[in-house]
Tab-separated table of C-alpha atoms in Angstrom:
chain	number	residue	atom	x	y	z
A	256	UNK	CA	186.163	-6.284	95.000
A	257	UNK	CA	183.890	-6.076	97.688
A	258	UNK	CA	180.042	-7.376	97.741
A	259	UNK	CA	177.540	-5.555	96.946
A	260	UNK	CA	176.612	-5.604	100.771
A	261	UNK	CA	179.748	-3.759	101.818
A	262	UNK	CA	179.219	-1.514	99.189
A	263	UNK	CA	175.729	-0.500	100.564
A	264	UNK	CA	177.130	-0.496	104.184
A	265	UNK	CA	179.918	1.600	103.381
A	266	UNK	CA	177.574	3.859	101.414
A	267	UNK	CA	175.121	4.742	104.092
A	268	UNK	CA	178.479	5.116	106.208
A	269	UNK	CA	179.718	8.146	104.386
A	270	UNK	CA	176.238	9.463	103.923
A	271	UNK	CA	175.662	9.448	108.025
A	272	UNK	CA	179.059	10.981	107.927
A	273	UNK	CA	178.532	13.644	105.629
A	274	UNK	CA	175.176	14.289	107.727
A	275	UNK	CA	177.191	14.965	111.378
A	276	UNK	CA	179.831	16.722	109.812
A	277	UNK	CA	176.860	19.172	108.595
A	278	UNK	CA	175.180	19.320	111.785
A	279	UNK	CA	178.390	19.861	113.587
A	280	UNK	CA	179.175	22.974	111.337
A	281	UNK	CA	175.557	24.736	112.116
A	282	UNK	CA	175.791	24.499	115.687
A	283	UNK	CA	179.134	26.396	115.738
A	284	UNK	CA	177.474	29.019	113.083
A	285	UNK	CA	174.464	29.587	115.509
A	286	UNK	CA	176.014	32.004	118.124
A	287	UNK	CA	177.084	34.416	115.350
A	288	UNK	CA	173.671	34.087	113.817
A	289	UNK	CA	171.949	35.139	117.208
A	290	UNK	CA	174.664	38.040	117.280
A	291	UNK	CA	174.085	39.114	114.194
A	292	UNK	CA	169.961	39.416	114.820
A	293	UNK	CA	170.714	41.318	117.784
A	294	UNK	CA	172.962	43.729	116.120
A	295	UNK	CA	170.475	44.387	113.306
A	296	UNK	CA	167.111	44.436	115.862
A	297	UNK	CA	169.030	47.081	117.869
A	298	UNK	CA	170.377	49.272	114.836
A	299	UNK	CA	166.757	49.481	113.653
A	300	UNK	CA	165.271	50.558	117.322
A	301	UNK	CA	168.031	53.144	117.017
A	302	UNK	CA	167.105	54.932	113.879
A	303	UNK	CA	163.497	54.649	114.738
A	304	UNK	CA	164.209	56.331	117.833
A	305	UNK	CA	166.381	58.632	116.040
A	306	UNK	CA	164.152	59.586	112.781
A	307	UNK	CA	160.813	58.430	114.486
A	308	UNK	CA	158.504	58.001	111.326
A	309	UNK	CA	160.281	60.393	109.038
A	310	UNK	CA	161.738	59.294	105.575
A	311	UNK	CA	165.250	58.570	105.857
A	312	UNK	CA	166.800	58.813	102.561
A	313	UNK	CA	167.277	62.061	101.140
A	314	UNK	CA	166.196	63.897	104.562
A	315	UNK	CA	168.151	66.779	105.931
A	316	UNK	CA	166.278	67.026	108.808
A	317	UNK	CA	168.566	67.546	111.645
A	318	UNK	CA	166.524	68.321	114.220
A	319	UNK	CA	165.581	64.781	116.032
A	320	UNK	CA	162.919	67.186	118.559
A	321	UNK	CA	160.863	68.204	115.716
A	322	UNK	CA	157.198	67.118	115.878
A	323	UNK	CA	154.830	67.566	112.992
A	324	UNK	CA	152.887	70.739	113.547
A	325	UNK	CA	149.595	70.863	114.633
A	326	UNK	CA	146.488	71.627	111.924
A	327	UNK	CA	146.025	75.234	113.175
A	328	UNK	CA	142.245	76.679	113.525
A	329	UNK	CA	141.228	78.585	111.311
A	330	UNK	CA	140.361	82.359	111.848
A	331	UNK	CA	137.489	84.950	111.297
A	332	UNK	CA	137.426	88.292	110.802
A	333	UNK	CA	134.369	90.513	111.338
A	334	UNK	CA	134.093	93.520	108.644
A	335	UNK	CA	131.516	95.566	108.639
A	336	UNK	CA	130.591	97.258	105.231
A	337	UNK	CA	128.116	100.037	104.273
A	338	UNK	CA	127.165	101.216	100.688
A	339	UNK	CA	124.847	104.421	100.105
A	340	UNK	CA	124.212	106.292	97.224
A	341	UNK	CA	123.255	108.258	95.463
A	342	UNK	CA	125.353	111.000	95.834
A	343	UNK	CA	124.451	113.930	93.112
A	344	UNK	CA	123.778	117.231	93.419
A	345	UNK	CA	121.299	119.418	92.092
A	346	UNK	CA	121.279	123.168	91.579
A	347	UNK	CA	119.825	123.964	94.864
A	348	UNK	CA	121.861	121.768	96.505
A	349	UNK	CA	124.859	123.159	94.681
A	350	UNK	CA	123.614	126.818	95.537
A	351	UNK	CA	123.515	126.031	99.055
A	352	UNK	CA	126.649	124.709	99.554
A	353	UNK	CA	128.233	128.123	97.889
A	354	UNK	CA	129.834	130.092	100.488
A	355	UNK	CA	130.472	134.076	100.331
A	356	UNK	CA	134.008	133.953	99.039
A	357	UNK	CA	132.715	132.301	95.959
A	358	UNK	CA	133.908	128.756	97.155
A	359	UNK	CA	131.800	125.348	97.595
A	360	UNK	CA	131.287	123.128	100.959
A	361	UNK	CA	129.000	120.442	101.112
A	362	UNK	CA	130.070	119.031	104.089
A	363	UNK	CA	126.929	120.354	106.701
A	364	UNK	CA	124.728	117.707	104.411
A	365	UNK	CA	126.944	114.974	105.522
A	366	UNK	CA	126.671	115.720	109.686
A	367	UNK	CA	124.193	113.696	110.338
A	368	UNK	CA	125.711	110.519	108.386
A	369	UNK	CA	129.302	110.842	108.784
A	370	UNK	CA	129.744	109.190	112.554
A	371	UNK	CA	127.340	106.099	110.569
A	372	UNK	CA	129.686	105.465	107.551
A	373	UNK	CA	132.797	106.089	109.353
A	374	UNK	CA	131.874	103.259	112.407
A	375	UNK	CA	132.095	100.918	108.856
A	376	UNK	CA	135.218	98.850	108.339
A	377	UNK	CA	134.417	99.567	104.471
A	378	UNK	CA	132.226	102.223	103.123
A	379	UNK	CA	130.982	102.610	99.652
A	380	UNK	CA	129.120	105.474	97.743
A	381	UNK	CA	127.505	105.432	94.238
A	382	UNK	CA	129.092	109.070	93.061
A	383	UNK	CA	126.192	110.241	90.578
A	384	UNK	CA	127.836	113.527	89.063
A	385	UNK	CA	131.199	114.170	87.407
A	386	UNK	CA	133.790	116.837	87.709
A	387	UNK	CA	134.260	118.283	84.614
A	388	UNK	CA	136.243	120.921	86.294
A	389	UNK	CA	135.098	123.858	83.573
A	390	UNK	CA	133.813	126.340	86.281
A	391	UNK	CA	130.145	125.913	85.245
A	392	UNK	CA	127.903	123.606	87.140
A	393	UNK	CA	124.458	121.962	87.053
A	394	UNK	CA	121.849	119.792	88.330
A	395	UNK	CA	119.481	117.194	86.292
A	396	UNK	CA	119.772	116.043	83.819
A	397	UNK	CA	123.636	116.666	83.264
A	398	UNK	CA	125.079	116.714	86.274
A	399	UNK	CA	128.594	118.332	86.524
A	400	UNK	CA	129.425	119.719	90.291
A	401	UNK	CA	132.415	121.260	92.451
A	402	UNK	CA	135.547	119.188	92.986
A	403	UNK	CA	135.197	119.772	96.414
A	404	UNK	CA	132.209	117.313	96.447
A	405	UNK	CA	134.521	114.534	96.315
A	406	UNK	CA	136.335	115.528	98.976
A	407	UNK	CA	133.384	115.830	101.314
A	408	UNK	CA	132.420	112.487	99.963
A	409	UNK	CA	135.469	111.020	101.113
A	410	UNK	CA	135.817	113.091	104.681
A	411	UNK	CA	132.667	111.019	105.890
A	412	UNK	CA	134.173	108.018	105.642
A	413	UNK	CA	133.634	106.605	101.850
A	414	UNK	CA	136.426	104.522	101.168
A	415	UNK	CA	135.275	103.162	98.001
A	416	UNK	CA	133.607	105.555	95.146
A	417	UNK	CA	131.229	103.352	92.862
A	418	UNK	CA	131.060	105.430	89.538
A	419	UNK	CA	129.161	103.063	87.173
A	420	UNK	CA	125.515	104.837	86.776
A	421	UNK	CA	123.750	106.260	84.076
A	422	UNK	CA	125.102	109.903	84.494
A	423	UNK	CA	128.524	109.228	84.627
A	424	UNK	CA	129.002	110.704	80.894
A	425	UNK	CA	126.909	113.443	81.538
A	426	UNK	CA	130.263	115.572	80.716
A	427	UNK	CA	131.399	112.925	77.852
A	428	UNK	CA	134.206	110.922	77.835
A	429	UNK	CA	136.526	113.608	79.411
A	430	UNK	CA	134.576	114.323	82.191
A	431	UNK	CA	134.087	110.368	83.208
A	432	UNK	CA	138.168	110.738	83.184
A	433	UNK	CA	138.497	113.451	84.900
A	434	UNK	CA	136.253	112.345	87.421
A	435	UNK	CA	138.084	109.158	88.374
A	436	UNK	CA	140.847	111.494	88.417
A	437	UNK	CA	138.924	113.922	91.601
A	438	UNK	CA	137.687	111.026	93.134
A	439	UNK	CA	141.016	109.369	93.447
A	440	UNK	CA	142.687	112.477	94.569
A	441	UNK	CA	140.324	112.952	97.100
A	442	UNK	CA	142.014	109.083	98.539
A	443	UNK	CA	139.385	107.025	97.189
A	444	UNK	CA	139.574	103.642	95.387
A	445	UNK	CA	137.191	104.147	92.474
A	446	UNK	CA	135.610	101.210	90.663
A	447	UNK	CA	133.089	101.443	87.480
A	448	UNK	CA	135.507	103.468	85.420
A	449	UNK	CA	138.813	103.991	84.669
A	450	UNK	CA	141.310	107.166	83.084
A	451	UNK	CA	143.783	104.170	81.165
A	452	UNK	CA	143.191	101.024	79.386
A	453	UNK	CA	145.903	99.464	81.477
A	454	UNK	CA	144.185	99.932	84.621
A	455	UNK	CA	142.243	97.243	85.891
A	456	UNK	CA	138.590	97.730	85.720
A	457	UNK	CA	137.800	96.371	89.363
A	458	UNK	CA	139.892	96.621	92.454
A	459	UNK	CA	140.824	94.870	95.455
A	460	UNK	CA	141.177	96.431	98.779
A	461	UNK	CA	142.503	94.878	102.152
A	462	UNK	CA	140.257	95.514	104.877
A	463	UNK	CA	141.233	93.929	108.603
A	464	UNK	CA	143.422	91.446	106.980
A	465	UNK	CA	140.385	90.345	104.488
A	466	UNK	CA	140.642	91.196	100.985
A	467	UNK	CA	137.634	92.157	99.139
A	468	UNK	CA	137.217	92.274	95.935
A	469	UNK	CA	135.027	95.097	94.310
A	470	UNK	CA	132.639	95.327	90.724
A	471	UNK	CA	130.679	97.902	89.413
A	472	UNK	CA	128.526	97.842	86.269
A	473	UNK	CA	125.696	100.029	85.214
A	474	UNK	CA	123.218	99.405	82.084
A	475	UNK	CA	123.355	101.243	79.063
A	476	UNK	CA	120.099	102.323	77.236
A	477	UNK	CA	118.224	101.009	73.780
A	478	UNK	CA	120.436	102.134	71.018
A	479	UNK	CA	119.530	105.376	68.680
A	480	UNK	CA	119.756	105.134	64.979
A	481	UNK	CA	122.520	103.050	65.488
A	482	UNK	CA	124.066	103.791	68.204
A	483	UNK	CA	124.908	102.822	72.019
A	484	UNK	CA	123.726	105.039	74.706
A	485	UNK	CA	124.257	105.568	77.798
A	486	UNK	CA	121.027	107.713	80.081
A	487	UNK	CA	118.906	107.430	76.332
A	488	UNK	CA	120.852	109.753	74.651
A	489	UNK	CA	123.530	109.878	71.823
A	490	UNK	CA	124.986	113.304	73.221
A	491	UNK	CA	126.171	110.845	76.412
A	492	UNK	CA	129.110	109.919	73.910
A	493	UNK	CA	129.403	106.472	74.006
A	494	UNK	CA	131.329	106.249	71.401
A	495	UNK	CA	134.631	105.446	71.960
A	496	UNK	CA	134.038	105.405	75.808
A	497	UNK	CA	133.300	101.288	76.227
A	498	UNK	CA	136.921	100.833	76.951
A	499	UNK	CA	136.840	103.156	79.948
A	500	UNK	CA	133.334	102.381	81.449
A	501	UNK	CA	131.618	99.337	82.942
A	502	UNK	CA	128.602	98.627	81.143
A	503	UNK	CA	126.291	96.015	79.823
A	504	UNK	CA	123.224	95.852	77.358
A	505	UNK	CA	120.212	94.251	78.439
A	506	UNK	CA	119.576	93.527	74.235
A	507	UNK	CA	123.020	91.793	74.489
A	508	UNK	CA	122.868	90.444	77.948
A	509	UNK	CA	124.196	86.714	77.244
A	510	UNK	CA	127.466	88.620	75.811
A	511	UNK	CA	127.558	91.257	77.922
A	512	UNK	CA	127.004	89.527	81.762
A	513	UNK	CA	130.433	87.710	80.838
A	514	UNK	CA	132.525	90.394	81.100
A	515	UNK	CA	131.284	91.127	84.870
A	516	UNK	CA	131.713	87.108	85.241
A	517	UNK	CA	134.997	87.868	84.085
A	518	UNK	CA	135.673	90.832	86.728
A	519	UNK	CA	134.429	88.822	89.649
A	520	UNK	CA	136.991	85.846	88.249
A	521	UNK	CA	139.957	88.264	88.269
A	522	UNK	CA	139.260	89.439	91.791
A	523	UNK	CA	139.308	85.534	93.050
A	524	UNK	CA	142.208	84.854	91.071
A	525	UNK	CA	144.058	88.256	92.429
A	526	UNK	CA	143.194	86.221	96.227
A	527	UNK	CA	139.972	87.971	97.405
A	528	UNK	CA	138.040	86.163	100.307
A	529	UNK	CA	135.168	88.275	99.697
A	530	UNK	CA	133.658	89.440	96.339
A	531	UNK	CA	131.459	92.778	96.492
A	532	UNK	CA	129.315	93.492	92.709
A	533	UNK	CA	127.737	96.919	92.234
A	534	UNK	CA	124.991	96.657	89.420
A	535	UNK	CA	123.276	100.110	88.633
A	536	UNK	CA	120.206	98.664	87.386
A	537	UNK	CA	116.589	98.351	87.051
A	538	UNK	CA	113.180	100.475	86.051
A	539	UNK	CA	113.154	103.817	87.901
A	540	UNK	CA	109.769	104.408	90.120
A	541	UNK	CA	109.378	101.058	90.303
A	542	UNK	CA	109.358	98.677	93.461
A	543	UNK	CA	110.183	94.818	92.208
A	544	UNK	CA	112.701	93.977	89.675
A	545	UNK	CA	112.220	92.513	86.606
A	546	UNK	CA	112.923	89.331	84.997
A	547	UNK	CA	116.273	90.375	83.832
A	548	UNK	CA	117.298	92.112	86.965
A	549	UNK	CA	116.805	88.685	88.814
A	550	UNK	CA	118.119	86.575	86.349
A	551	UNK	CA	121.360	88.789	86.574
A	552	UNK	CA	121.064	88.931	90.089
A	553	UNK	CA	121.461	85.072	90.063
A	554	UNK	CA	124.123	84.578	87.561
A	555	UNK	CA	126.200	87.171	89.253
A	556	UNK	CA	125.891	85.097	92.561
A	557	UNK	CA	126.484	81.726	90.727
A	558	UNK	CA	129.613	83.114	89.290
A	559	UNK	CA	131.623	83.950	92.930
A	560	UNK	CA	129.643	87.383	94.139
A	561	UNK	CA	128.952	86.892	97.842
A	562	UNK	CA	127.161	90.374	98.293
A	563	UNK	CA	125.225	92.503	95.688
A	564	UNK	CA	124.608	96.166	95.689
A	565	UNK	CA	121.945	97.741	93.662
């Protein structure tokens, strides 16, 4: 047997072996290794030129020119809007628009304002009458003129016919429909009132590439012995007509100022970049508004209206 010397000797023998044989086995491993870096440093330069800094998997992007686009500017529009009112006529007036075969032209009282209103980009007029259509006419404080109002209205340049006031059931119910009706025949957009339930109440119309969104409301009177009114009188016919007309109560105002909130919300949801509200409001004769005409005025502005028409 051998000492335990040899042993030991012959021990740190195979261990210096074992140790060389290792090294010797790296060193012929190392040029691949260097390879093999290179390969993978130049494969990744490649897809980076290739892809640039686009996502990789799950692109079908073929086109190794594209460049993300730039942020483009954005763009304004200049629109310019007029609103007048209020157009009504009374019996002279109709009188003097009667011509000698019995017909009806209004159109000389519009010379002097027509080039005005149709310079606008968007023109609106408060239409105080209706059109019953019955043959008989009159002045205050029912007003019920010739058809061929409306289409004098509209020749000037109205685009947009307001009808929410307090005469607008002057001829009940059917004469508030059959007004719309005139109006829109006469190629107006009419807002305030409306001949169907299914119709929307407000409207949106496209001017230069801007829509604008349009509201009308007008105030209904103290009730009488029960019921609503519309102008302070129960022979308006109120009843029934709610669904048809835009109106609020100023003795219900918390309830009733969230149905215009409600019309100004439809024309931002329906993509309008500008919101227009027509409130027929306020104490006749007198020059300030009152406390609930400005309170109004600001929750209408809080909820979305940029302009407001009274």
């Amino acid at each position: 047997m051998p000492s335990e010397l040899s042993l030991g000797v012959s021990f740190c023998k195979m261990r210096n072996a074992r140790k060389k044989k290792v090294r010797l086995n790296l060193k012929k491993f190392i040029p691949f290794i260097i390879i093999l870096c290179l390969v993978v440093v130049l494969a990744i330069k490649g897809v980076t030129a290739l892809f640039g800094n686009h996502e990789i998997v799950g692109s079908t992007n073929t086109d190794i020119n594209k460049q993300e686009p730039e942020p483009k500017e954005p763009t304004y529009e200049t629109i310019d809007i007029m609103c007048i009112g209020d157009v009504m006529a009374h019996m002279d007036q109709v009188d003097a628009a009667k011509k000698s075969d019995d017909t009806y032209d209004f159109s000389d009282v519009f010379t002097d304002v027509a080039p005005i209103l149709k310079g606008a980009d968007l023109a609106l007029a408060n239409i105080e009458t209706t059109f019953s259509g019955d043959g008989t006419y009159s002045g205050y404080p029912g007003f019920d003129s010739p058809d061929i109002l409306a289409k004098n209205v509209a020749d000037m340049g109205i685009d947009v016919a307001l009808f929410a006031n307090n005469h607008m059931l002057d001829t009940k119910l059917a004469g508030a429909k059959r007004t719309v009706q005139v109006l829109r025949d006469a190629g107006m957009t009419v807002v305030g009132a409306r001949t169907d339930t299914n119709n929307n109440r407000s409207a949106i119309v496209n001017v230069k590439g801007v829509k604008v969104g349009i509201v009308a409301y007008t105030y209904e009177t103290e009730m009488v012995n029960g019921k609503r009114t519309l102008n302070g009188s129960t022979a308006s016919g109120m009843d029934g007509a709610a669904d048809y007309i835009n109106t609020f109560r100023y003795y219900k105002l918390d309830t009733d100022k969230k149905k215009i909130a409600d019309e100004i919300a439809w024309c931002k949801e329906s993509g309008a970049d500008l919101v227009i509200c027509y409130l027929h409001w306020g104490n006749e004769y007198k020059t300030t508004p009152s406390k609930e005409d400005t309170a109004l005025a600001r929750y209408v502005a809080e909820q979305g209206a940029d302009i407001i028409f009274a």
